[in-house]
Structures are given as C-alpha cells and as structure tokens.
Coordinates of C-alpha atoms in Angstrom, one line a residue:
Chain Z
M25 CA 0.0 0.0 0.2
N26 CA 1.3 3.4 -1.1
D27 CA 1.6 5.7 2.2
K28 CA 0.6 8.8 0.1
Y29 CA -2.9 7.1 -0.7
I30 CA -3.4 6.3 3.1
K31 CA -2.6 9.8 4.0
N32 CA -5.1 11.0 1.3
T33 CA -7.9 8.4 2.4
L34 CA -7.3 9.5 5.8
N35 CA -7.5 13.0 4.9
N36 CA -10.5 12.4 3.0
I37 CA -12.4 10.9 6.2
K38 CA -11.5 13.6 8.3
R39 CA -12.4 16.4 5.9
E40 CA -15.7 14.6 5.6
K41 CA -16.6 14.0 9.2
L42 CA -20.3 13.9 8.7
L43 CA -20.3 12.6 5.5
S44 CA -18.3 9.6 6.9
I45 CA -20.2 9.0 10.0
T46 CA -23.7 9.0 8.2
N47 CA -22.3 6.4 5.7
V48 CA -21.0 4.4 8.4
S49 CA -24.0 4.6 10.4
I50 CA -26.3 3.7 7.2
M51 CA -23.8 0.9 6.2
T52 CA -24.1 -0.6 10.0
L53 CA -27.6 -0.2 10.1
T54 CA -27.9 -2.2 6.9
F55 CA -25.3 -5.2 8.0
L56 CA -27.1 -5.1 11.1
I57 CA -30.5 -5.8 9.8
L58 CA -29.1 -8.4 7.5
G59 CA -27.3 -10.2 10.1
I60 CA -30.7 -10.1 12.2
F61 CA -32.4 -11.4 9.2
I62 CA -30.2 -14.2 8.7
T63 CA -30.0 -15.4 12.3
V64 CA -33.8 -15.0 12.5
I65 CA -34.1 -17.3 9.4
A66 CA -31.2 -19.8 11.0
V67 CA -33.1 -20.2 14.1
S68 CA -36.5 -20.7 12.7
Q69 CA -35.2 -23.3 10.4
S70 CA -33.6 -24.7 13.4
I71 CA -36.8 -24.9 15.1
L72 CA -38.7 -26.3 12.3
R73 CA -35.3 -29.4 12.1
T74 CA -36.3 -29.9 15.8
L75 CA -40.1 -30.3 14.6
E76 CA -39.1 -32.6 12.2
Q77 CA -37.1 -35.0 14.4
Q78 CA -40.2 -35.4 16.6
A79 CA -42.1 -36.8 13.9
Q80 CA -41.6 -41.0 14.4
V81 CA -42.7 -44.3 13.1
T82 CA -43.9 -46.4 16.3
I83 CA -43.0 -50.4 15.8
F84 CA -45.5 -52.7 17.9
F85 CA -44.2 -55.9 18.5
K86 CA -46.2 -59.3 19.0
D87 CA -46.2 -60.5 22.7
D88 CA -44.0 -63.4 21.9
F89 CA -41.0 -61.5 20.6
T90 CA -39.3 -61.4 23.4
E91 CA -37.6 -58.0 24.9
D92 CA -33.8 -59.2 23.9
K93 CA -35.0 -59.6 20.4
I94 CA -36.3 -56.1 20.4
L95 CA -33.0 -54.4 22.0
A96 CA -31.0 -56.4 19.3
L97 CA -33.1 -55.1 16.7
K98 CA -32.5 -51.7 18.1
D99 CA -28.8 -52.2 18.1
Q100 CA -28.9 -53.1 14.4
L101 CA -31.2 -50.1 13.7
S102 CA -28.9 -47.7 15.3
G103 CA -26.7 -48.3 12.6
D104 CA -28.8 -47.1 9.9
E105 CA -27.6 -43.7 8.6
R106 CA -31.1 -42.5 8.2
I107 CA -32.5 -42.8 11.7
F108 CA -31.7 -39.9 14.1
N109 CA -32.6 -42.0 17.2
I110 CA -34.3 -45.0 18.6
N111 CA -36.2 -45.0 22.1
F112 CA -37.3 -48.6 23.6
V113 CA -40.5 -48.8 25.2
S114 CA -41.0 -52.0 27.1
K115 CA -44.3 -53.1 28.1
E116 CA -43.6 -51.7 31.6
D117 CA -43.1 -48.4 30.3
A118 CA -46.2 -48.7 27.9
Y119 CA -48.1 -49.3 30.8
N120 CA -46.7 -46.2 33.1
I121 CA -47.8 -44.0 30.0
F122 CA -51.2 -45.8 30.1
R123 CA -51.6 -45.1 33.6
E124 CA -50.1 -41.4 33.3
I125 CA -52.7 -40.6 30.6
N126 CA -55.9 -42.3 31.8
K127 CA -55.3 -41.6 35.7
D128 CA -58.7 -39.8 35.9
D129 CA -60.5 -43.3 34.7
P130 CA -59.7 -45.9 37.8
I131 CA -62.2 -48.4 36.0
L132 CA -60.1 -48.3 32.6
L133 CA -56.9 -49.0 34.6
E134 CA -58.3 -51.7 36.9
S135 CA -58.9 -53.3 33.4
V136 CA -55.9 -52.9 31.7
T137 CA -52.5 -54.9 32.6
S138 CA -48.9 -54.3 31.6
S139 CA -48.8 -57.6 29.8
I140 CA -51.6 -56.5 27.3
L141 CA -49.9 -53.6 26.0
P142 CA -47.1 -54.3 23.4
A143 CA -43.6 -53.4 23.9
S144 CA -42.5 -50.9 20.8
L145 CA -39.6 -49.0 19.5
E146 CA -40.0 -45.1 18.7
V147 CA -38.2 -44.4 15.8
R148 CA -37.2 -40.7 14.5
A149 CA -35.6 -40.0 11.3
K150 CA -33.0 -37.3 10.5
D151 CA -35.0 -36.4 7.3
L152 CA -38.7 -36.2 7.6
G153 CA -38.8 -37.8 4.0
D154 CA -37.4 -41.1 4.9
L155 CA -40.2 -42.0 7.2
P156 CA -42.5 -43.9 4.7
K157 CA -39.5 -45.8 3.4
L158 CA -38.5 -46.9 7.0
A159 CA -42.0 -47.7 7.9
E160 CA -42.2 -50.0 4.9
E161 CA -38.8 -51.8 5.8
F162 CA -40.2 -52.1 9.5
N163 CA -43.0 -54.1 8.2
Q164 CA -41.0 -56.9 7.1
F165 CA -39.4 -57.6 10.1
D166 CA -39.7 -60.5 12.1
G167 CA -42.3 -60.1 15.5
V168 CA -43.8 -56.7 14.4
E169 CA -47.0 -56.6 15.0
E170 CA -47.8 -53.4 13.5
V171 CA -45.8 -50.2 12.3
R172 CA -47.9 -47.1 13.0
F173 CA -46.9 -43.4 11.6
F174 CA -49.1 -40.4 10.7
S175 CA -48.5 -40.8 7.1
D176 CA -50.8 -37.4 6.0
V177 CA -49.6 -35.2 8.8
I178 CA -46.1 -35.9 8.1
G179 CA -46.7 -35.7 4.2
R180 CA -47.9 -32.0 5.1
F181 CA -45.3 -31.1 7.1
K182 CA -42.8 -32.0 4.7
K183 CA -44.4 -30.4 2.1
F184 CA -44.6 -27.4 4.8
S185 CA -41.0 -27.2 5.5
T186 CA -39.6 -27.6 2.4
I187 CA -41.8 -24.7 1.3
A188 CA -40.1 -22.5 4.7
Y189 CA -36.3 -23.8 3.9
T190 CA -36.5 -22.5 0.3
A191 CA -38.4 -19.2 1.4
G192 CA -35.7 -18.8 4.2
F193 CA -32.9 -19.6 1.8
V194 CA -34.7 -17.1 -0.7
L195 CA -35.2 -14.4 1.5
V196 CA -31.8 -14.3 2.7
F197 CA -30.5 -14.0 -0.7
V198 CA -33.1 -11.1 -1.7
F199 CA -31.9 -9.3 1.6
F200 CA -28.3 -9.8 0.3
V201 CA -29.0 -8.3 -2.6
I202 CA -30.9 -5.3 -0.9
S203 CA -28.2 -4.5 1.5
Y204 CA -25.5 -4.8 -1.2
S205 CA -27.8 -2.3 -3.3
V206 CA -27.7 0.1 -0.2
V207 CA -24.3 -0.1 0.4
I208 CA -23.1 0.4 -3.3
A209 CA -25.7 3.1 -3.3
T210 CA -24.5 4.7 -0.6
L211 CA -21.0 4.7 -1.5
R212 CA -21.7 6.1 -5.3
T213 CA -23.3 9.3 -3.6
T214 CA -20.4 9.9 -1.4
I215 CA -17.9 9.4 -4.7
H216 CA -20.5 11.6 -6.9
S217 CA -20.7 14.2 -4.2
K218 CA -16.8 14.5 -5.2
G219 CA -17.2 14.9 -9.0
T220 CA -15.4 18.3 -9.2
E221 CA -13.0 17.4 -7.1
L222 CA -12.0 14.4 -9.0
E223 CA -12.3 16.3 -12.0
V224 CA -10.2 19.3 -10.8
M225 CA -7.1 16.4 -10.1
K226 CA -7.3 14.9 -13.3
L227 CA -7.4 18.3 -15.0
V228 CA -4.1 19.1 -12.9
G229 CA -2.3 15.9 -13.9
A230 CA -3.4 13.3 -11.4
T231 CA -2.7 9.8 -12.2
N232 CA -6.0 7.1 -12.4
A233 CA -4.2 5.2 -9.3
Y234 CA -3.8 8.8 -7.6
V235 CA -7.6 9.3 -7.7
K236 CA -9.1 5.9 -7.6
M237 CA -7.3 4.7 -4.9
P238 CA -8.2 6.8 -2.0
L239 CA -11.7 6.4 -2.6
I240 CA -11.4 2.3 -2.7
Y241 CA -9.7 2.4 0.6
Q242 CA -12.0 4.9 1.9
G243 CA -15.1 2.4 0.8
I244 CA -13.1 -0.7 2.4
F245 CA -12.6 1.2 5.5
Y246 CA -16.6 2.5 5.6
G247 CA -17.4 -1.2 4.8
F248 CA -15.0 -2.9 7.3
V249 CA -16.2 -0.4 10.3
A250 CA -19.7 -1.0 9.7
S251 CA -19.5 -4.9 9.3
F252 CA -17.2 -5.0 12.5
V253 CA -19.3 -3.0 14.6
S254 CA -22.7 -4.6 13.3
G255 CA -21.1 -8.3 13.7
A256 CA -19.9 -7.3 17.6
L257 CA -23.4 -5.9 18.4
L258 CA -24.7 -9.2 16.8
V259 CA -22.5 -11.6 18.3
F260 CA -22.9 -10.0 21.9
V261 CA -26.9 -9.9 21.6
I262 CA -27.2 -13.7 20.3
N263 CA -25.1 -14.6 22.9
I264 CA -27.1 -13.0 25.5
M265 CA -30.3 -14.5 23.9
V266 CA -28.5 -18.2 24.3
H267 CA -28.0 -17.2 27.7
F268 CA -31.8 -16.7 28.5
R269 CA -32.5 -19.7 26.0
A270 CA -33.9 -17.2 23.6
V271 CA -32.6 -19.0 21.0
P272 CA -31.6 -22.7 20.6
V273 CA -28.0 -23.6 22.1
S274 CA -27.0 -25.2 18.6
I275 CA -28.3 -23.8 14.9
G276 CA -28.7 -26.0 12.0
L277 CA -29.8 -25.3 8.3
G278 CA -32.8 -26.3 6.8
F279 CA -31.4 -28.3 3.9
L280 CA -28.0 -30.2 5.8
P281 CA -29.7 -32.8 7.8
N282 CA -26.5 -33.4 9.4
F283 CA -25.4 -29.8 10.3
S284 CA -25.6 -28.4 13.4
I285 CA -23.5 -25.8 15.2
S286 CA -23.2 -24.0 18.4
S287 CA -25.4 -20.7 18.6
L288 CA -21.9 -19.2 19.8
L289 CA -19.9 -20.5 16.9
F290 CA -22.6 -19.6 14.2
S291 CA -22.7 -15.7 15.9
F292 CA -18.6 -15.7 15.1
I293 CA -19.2 -17.2 11.5
L294 CA -21.8 -14.3 10.8
W295 CA -19.5 -11.9 12.0
F296 CA -16.8 -13.0 9.8
V297 CA -18.8 -13.4 7.1
L298 CA -20.4 -9.6 7.6
I299 CA -16.8 -8.2 7.8
L300 CA -16.0 -10.2 4.4
S301 CA -19.1 -9.0 2.8
G302 CA -18.4 -5.4 4.4
A303 CA -15.0 -4.9 3.2
L304 CA -15.7 -6.3 -0.2
L305 CA -18.9 -4.2 -1.0
G306 CA -16.6 -1.2 0.1
F307 CA -14.3 -2.2 -2.1
L308 CA -16.7 -3.2 -5.3
G309 CA -18.8 -0.2 -4.6
S310 CA -16.2 2.4 -4.7
F311 CA -14.4 0.8 -7.9
F312 CA -17.6 0.8 -9.7
A313 CA -18.4 4.1 -8.4
V314 CA -15.0 5.9 -9.4
K315 CA -15.1 4.2 -12.5
R316 CA -16.9 7.0 -14.5
Y317 CA -14.6 9.5 -13.4
L318 CA -11.4 7.7 -15.0
K319 CA -12.5 7.9 -18.5
Y320 CA -10.2 10.3 -20.2
Chain W
M27 CA 7.0 24.3 -31.8
L28 CA 5.6 24.3 -28.5
I29 CA 2.1 23.5 -29.9
D30 CA 1.2 22.8 -33.5
F31 CA -2.4 22.2 -34.3
R32 CA -2.8 20.7 -38.0
E33 CA -6.1 20.8 -39.9
V34 CA -8.1 20.0 -36.8
T35 CA -11.8 19.8 -37.2
K36 CA -14.3 18.7 -34.4
E37 CA -17.8 17.8 -35.9
Y38 CA -20.3 16.9 -33.1
E39 CA -22.9 14.1 -34.3
E40 CA -25.5 16.8 -34.9
G41 CA -23.4 18.1 -37.9
L42 CA -22.4 21.1 -35.8
K43 CA -18.6 21.8 -36.6
A44 CA -17.2 23.1 -33.3
L45 CA -13.5 23.8 -35.0
D46 CA -13.4 23.4 -38.9
E47 CA -9.6 22.7 -40.0
V48 CA -7.9 24.9 -37.5
S49 CA -4.0 25.0 -38.0
F50 CA -1.6 27.5 -36.0
A51 CA 1.6 27.1 -34.2
I52 CA 2.9 28.5 -30.9
D53 CA 6.5 28.8 -30.2
N54 CA 8.1 28.7 -26.7
G55 CA 7.5 32.0 -24.8
E56 CA 4.8 33.3 -26.8
F57 CA 1.7 35.3 -25.4
V58 CA -1.2 34.5 -27.7
F59 CA -5.1 35.2 -27.8
V60 CA -7.3 33.1 -29.1
V61 CA -10.7 35.4 -29.8
G62 CA -14.0 35.2 -31.1
E63 CA -17.6 35.3 -29.9
S64 CA -19.4 32.7 -27.9
G65 CA -19.9 29.2 -29.5
A66 CA -16.9 29.9 -31.9
G67 CA -14.8 27.1 -31.0
K68 CA -12.5 28.5 -28.4
T69 CA -13.5 26.4 -25.5
T70 CA -13.0 23.1 -27.6
L71 CA -9.8 24.2 -28.8
V72 CA -8.6 24.6 -25.2
K73 CA -9.9 21.1 -24.7
M74 CA -8.5 19.6 -27.4
L75 CA -5.2 20.6 -26.2
I76 CA -5.8 19.0 -22.8
R77 CA -7.1 16.0 -24.5
E78 CA -10.5 16.3 -23.1
E79 CA -12.1 16.4 -26.6
F80 CA -11.0 14.6 -29.6
P81 CA -10.7 15.9 -33.0
T82 CA -12.9 14.5 -35.6
S83 CA -10.0 14.7 -38.3
G84 CA -6.5 16.7 -37.9
Q85 CA -3.7 16.4 -35.0
V86 CA -2.9 18.6 -32.2
L87 CA 0.6 18.2 -31.3
F88 CA 2.4 19.4 -28.3
E89 CA 6.1 19.4 -28.2
E90 CA 5.6 17.5 -31.2
T91 CA 3.8 14.5 -29.9
D92 CA 0.3 13.9 -31.1
V93 CA -1.6 14.3 -27.6
H94 CA -4.3 12.3 -28.9
T95 CA -2.3 9.1 -29.1
L96 CA -1.1 9.4 -25.2
E97 CA -2.9 6.9 -22.9
G98 CA -3.2 6.0 -19.5
D99 CA -0.6 8.0 -17.1
D100 CA 1.0 9.9 -20.4
I101 CA -2.0 11.7 -20.6
S102 CA -1.5 13.0 -16.8
H103 CA 2.1 13.9 -17.9
L104 CA 1.1 15.6 -20.6
R105 CA -1.5 17.8 -18.1
R106 CA 1.5 18.4 -16.0
K107 CA 3.3 20.3 -18.6
I108 CA 0.0 22.4 -19.5
G109 CA -1.5 24.4 -16.5
V110 CA -5.1 25.5 -17.1
V111 CA -7.0 28.4 -15.9
F112 CA -10.9 28.4 -16.0
Q113 CA -13.6 30.6 -16.2
D114 CA -15.3 29.0 -13.4
Y115 CA -12.1 28.9 -11.3
K116 CA -12.7 24.9 -10.4
L117 CA -11.8 25.5 -6.7
L118 CA -12.2 22.8 -4.1
K119 CA -14.7 24.6 -1.6
T120 CA -13.4 22.2 1.4
H121 CA -10.1 23.0 0.7
T122 CA -8.1 26.1 1.7
V123 CA -6.3 28.5 -1.0
F124 CA -2.8 26.6 0.1
E125 CA -4.6 22.9 -0.1
N126 CA -6.1 24.0 -3.7
V127 CA -2.8 25.1 -5.0
A128 CA -1.1 22.2 -3.2
V129 CA -3.6 19.6 -5.1
A130 CA -1.5 20.4 -8.1
L131 CA 2.0 19.3 -7.0
E132 CA 0.3 16.6 -4.7
V133 CA -0.9 14.1 -7.4
A134 CA 2.6 14.5 -9.3
D135 CA 4.0 13.0 -5.9
T136 CA 6.0 15.9 -4.9
P137 CA 7.6 15.1 -1.5
D138 CA 5.6 17.3 1.3
D139 CA 9.0 19.8 2.0
V140 CA 9.0 20.7 -1.8
I141 CA 4.8 21.6 -1.3
R142 CA 5.3 23.6 1.7
S143 CA 8.2 25.8 0.3
V144 CA 6.6 26.0 -3.7
V145 CA 2.9 27.0 -3.0
P146 CA 3.9 30.0 -1.0
N147 CA 6.0 31.2 -3.7
V148 CA 3.1 30.7 -6.1
L149 CA 0.6 32.5 -4.0
S150 CA 2.8 35.6 -3.7
L151 CA 3.6 35.6 -7.7
V152 CA -0.4 36.1 -7.7
N153 CA -0.5 38.6 -4.6
L154 CA -2.3 35.9 -2.4
G155 CA 0.3 35.1 0.1
H156 CA -1.6 36.3 2.7
K157 CA -4.6 34.4 1.9
M158 CA -3.3 31.2 2.4
H159 CA -5.3 30.0 5.0
S160 CA -8.5 31.4 3.8
F161 CA -11.3 29.2 2.2
P162 CA -12.8 29.9 -1.2
N163 CA -15.8 31.1 -0.5
T164 CA -14.7 33.6 1.4
L165 CA -12.5 35.2 -1.6
S166 CA -13.8 37.4 -4.3
G167 CA -14.3 36.6 -8.0
G168 CA -10.8 37.9 -8.6
E169 CA -9.1 36.5 -6.1
K170 CA -10.7 33.1 -7.0
Q171 CA -9.1 33.0 -10.4
R172 CA -5.5 34.4 -8.7
V173 CA -5.8 30.9 -6.8
S174 CA -6.6 29.3 -10.0
I175 CA -3.7 30.9 -11.5
A176 CA -1.4 29.6 -8.9
R177 CA -2.3 26.1 -9.1
A178 CA -2.1 26.1 -12.7
L179 CA 1.7 27.4 -12.4
A180 CA 2.6 25.7 -9.1
H181 CA 4.1 22.6 -11.4
E182 CA 6.2 25.0 -13.8
P183 CA 4.1 24.4 -16.9
D184 CA 5.6 24.9 -20.3
V185 CA 2.2 26.4 -21.1
L186 CA -0.6 28.3 -19.4
V187 CA -3.9 27.9 -20.8
A188 CA -6.7 30.1 -19.7
D189 CA -10.2 29.6 -21.0
E190 CA -11.6 33.3 -20.4
P191 CA -9.6 33.8 -17.0
T192 CA -11.6 37.6 -17.0
G193 CA -15.0 36.2 -18.0
M194 CA -16.8 36.4 -14.4
I195 CA -14.6 38.9 -12.5
D196 CA -14.9 42.9 -12.5
P197 CA -12.7 45.2 -14.6
K198 CA -10.3 46.0 -11.8
S199 CA -10.0 42.4 -11.0
A200 CA -9.3 41.2 -14.9
A201 CA -6.6 44.1 -14.9
E202 CA -4.8 42.2 -12.0
V203 CA -5.1 39.0 -13.8
M204 CA -3.6 40.4 -16.7
E205 CA -1.0 41.8 -15.2
I206 CA -0.2 38.6 -13.5
L207 CA -0.3 36.6 -16.9
E208 CA 1.9 39.0 -18.3
K209 CA 4.6 38.7 -15.2
I210 CA 4.0 35.1 -15.8
N211 CA 5.0 35.1 -19.7
S212 CA 7.8 37.5 -19.0
L213 CA 9.7 34.9 -16.7
G214 CA 9.4 32.8 -19.9
T215 CA 6.1 30.6 -19.8
T216 CA 4.0 30.4 -22.8
I217 CA 0.1 31.9 -22.4
L218 CA -2.7 30.9 -24.7
M219 CA -5.4 32.7 -23.5
A220 CA -9.1 32.3 -25.1
T221 CA -11.4 35.2 -24.5
H222 CA -14.1 37.8 -25.7
N223 CA -12.8 40.8 -24.1
K224 CA -11.7 43.1 -26.6
E225 CA -10.9 45.9 -24.2
I226 CA -8.3 43.4 -22.7
V227 CA -6.8 42.2 -26.2
N228 CA -6.8 45.6 -27.6
A229 CA -4.8 46.9 -24.8
M230 CA -2.0 44.0 -24.4
K231 CA -0.8 44.3 -28.3
K232 CA -0.1 40.1 -28.4
R233 CA -0.5 38.0 -31.2
V234 CA -4.5 37.4 -31.3
I235 CA -5.8 34.1 -33.6
K236 CA -9.4 35.0 -34.3
L237 CA -12.3 32.2 -35.0
E238 CA -15.6 32.6 -36.2
H239 CA -17.9 29.6 -36.6
G240 CA -15.0 27.2 -35.7
K241 CA -12.5 28.5 -38.3
V242 CA -9.4 30.5 -37.8
I243 CA -10.5 33.7 -40.3
S244 CA -7.0 35.8 -39.0
D245 CA -3.5 35.6 -37.0
K246 CA -2.0 38.5 -36.6
K247 CA 1.2 39.6 -34.4
K248 CA 0.5 42.4 -32.6
G249 CA -2.8 42.0 -33.7
S250 CA -6.1 43.4 -32.0
Y251 CA -10.0 42.3 -31.6
E252 CA -12.2 44.5 -33.8

C-alpha cells in the first residue's frame, strides 16, 4: 500500500467527518438488519428441524417377540444412517404411560395390565422424507405386530417445511441483494459528491491510481468499520439470548440434515461473513462508482 | 514548436462543426489570444489541447507529440506540462487556498517539504500570500481566479492555458489577472488565452488568433480584436 494514498484516504475521512459518520451509520444499520435477518431465518429453520425430528414411526411387537430380540433389533437399526434416534418402550413403560394418560379413569386402569400392552420401538429419522420408506421396511421384520405413523400429517408437514426452507434461503438471498444495493448506492453518492474534486485532480495531472486508490480505501474502510460494529453487536445479542434461552443452543440449516453448530460459533461465523461482505462491498462499490471518473 | 494544431476539425453528431480545419503553431515564450464570440470554438480548442476532446480529423501536437495518441499515465504527464485556468475557477470548496494549490503538486507525488516551499512562492506571485489559509468562499471572484492561476503555475508548466479567465470577474480584478499573466509570460512561460474581452486584447497588443464559426479567420502578431 502506498503511504500517500493512505494519507489521502485519512484526509478525505477527516475532511468529510459528517458524511463519513452518516455513511458508516447507514452501512452499520444495513449490516445489522441483514445479520438479524440471517439469524432469524437460521433459528427458525433450526426450530423447524427440531420439530421434524419429533415425528416418529412406532413399531409395535408381538407378545412372543422377547425384549432381548427387540433390543438386538434396536442395536441393528442404530447403524442405519437415516435414523436420528431410537427409543425402546417396554411393556412396563407402555403401562406407565397408559396410567399417566388415564389417571383420572380408575375403571379403565383396573381393566388393563402391563401384559396387554405391546413393547415398541419409537424411531425418529434425520430426514422427515425417509419415514414412509423406513415404515415400509419395518413391516417386513419378524415379530412386528404393527407399524404406525401419521403419513398424512407427516406428508403435509414435509411439504410445509420444504417451502419454509426454500423461502428462508430465497429471503436471505433477496435481503443480501438489497443490502448490497444500499451499500453500493451509499458509496456511489459519496463519490459522486466529490465529482468536481476528481475532475480538478485529473485536469491538473493526477494519475488514475492517485484518484482511484484513496476512494477505494475509503470504501473498504467504511465497509469494514460498519460490518465490524454490526457483527460485534450481533455476537453480543445472540450470546445474551442463548444465555437466556431465547434462541436454541445449537443452530442447523434446513437443507443440511446433519449440519448443526453451536449458536456461539454461528454468531462468530456470521460476524466473519459480515466483515468479509463489508470489505468486499466497500471495495466493489467504490471501484465501480469511481470508474466513470477515470475515463479520459 | 511548442503547440501545433494541424487542420483540426471537431464535428459533433448533429453535424455542427465546433472547429473547422484549424491550423496554427505557437512557439515557446509566446503570449497568444484566441478570440471570438461565444460558440466560436475557443473552449473546444482549449479542451483539445489538454486531451479532454478528440478531433474528428487533424492533429494536435504538443512538443512534437500527438496528444491524442497518449494513453494512461502519459495523459497525466501531459497535463502537468500544461497549466489550465478555468473561467469558473474549479476550486475545491472544502480545501484552503494553500491546499487548492498544493493539489497540483500532490498529484505529481511531490514531497511534502517541496510543497511547503513552492505553494507560498506561487501564491505571492499572484499576490495572495496573505490568504493562504482562507477558504474559497471567503474570496472575491478576482482572488479565486488568482488561486486558479497559482494552481496552474505550481508545477511550473511549459504553457499556461486560460479559458476566459476574466469572464466572471470585475474589470479591476481582470486587469490584475492580466498583469499577473504578463508577469508570468515575461518569466518565460507560454500563455494561450481564450477570451472575448475586446478591451483586454486591444490593450495587450499580443498575437491574436480570431475564430469564427470554428474557423481561423485571422492570425496577427500584435493584433487586435475589432
């Protein structure tokens, strides 16, 4: 980097204090809104993913299929990549659940014993779309009495969550474009307001680099400061919210079933992405805005 | 030859000719007026010399180089050899008088200590040494024009081109500006001044090139503007 260009950049910023503060404020606000938006989408998709994982297939076993065999089957199924988790519900567990549900109906409780209720495996899939296929496979196993899952509800939920994931990504992309436009328009306005200065510089013999570089550095500086401040604010707020359990401890993305990171790490990645976007936008915005003044 | 216009024609898309086969040459150290009514082609001629405009045909040579073949930083170097004074001064409002003049040196990567010694010198040459730290909005029209001249002189150009430098100032200030230009010329700098101010041209008794509808209709040593 040329010292002279850096000196001129700092002089420009000092000379236009109010404009610099306004620019950085507008850009900080834009990055802050973008960051909040990305966080809200990521958190809502994580919640949706958690809800998806609550959907389950229940395999009920015949009375003569012993608990050992069920547990062996459970171990075997644990190796299946499509399965998120398996929960064994013994006859006693089923009876306890039954008692809990029907605790206000003593006549019904008296008529039922644990031997009547079947043992079962509750299977949750990583991807909601795998549940029907899994249910079909479970039906072929020995000792299976019945495989139950709410195919209609799951089908509709799957459709809804796919739309929600797609809409989330589209919205983030759209908001990225809007933020980029705001930042680029802000930088263009700043540079266009210096039109006479750039014209005079050229007429007295300034080289392209002399005119261009301080403005590009200025753009990068604004972008960096704005994204740094907004990112820092987001890290602070997200971590406060995690502390108060207002957002989940870990965040996943809808389209990546196995992907999940801690909210703390998410906030730092978001900060990094914002800084990168800020500096890049500052560079691109000022580069294109200044280009029109460099036509000799 | 310092400046050489060879059959230069500038025709705009509408078929309007701003310059029509203009030819003339200027030697080192000359003081030349280019006169003519508004729209005669004076400003186009000035812009042609600093490569702000391109000719439709013909050549503009500066120190034997066709200025329109220059590219990139060579254009910047050409402009450092030609000091330009504009009718509307083109001063930077947010810069002091000192800074406005210093711009011409800064763009040429002149060291700060040289800038600190050169700028006060050129400002005293135009009698503005005492206004070094003033901003343009506190200056009169004549003073602004003198700052513009100081800026044009800062990098010791081979030629000083002035486009209607007295066009926006009162007669007394105009006389001061002409006095300064004559002093600069006597120190060896070539002056090319576009104007339609008959009194000034007739009082100076210098070479006069007269333009009419883009054509040179007369070119006289010690001429006048009737």
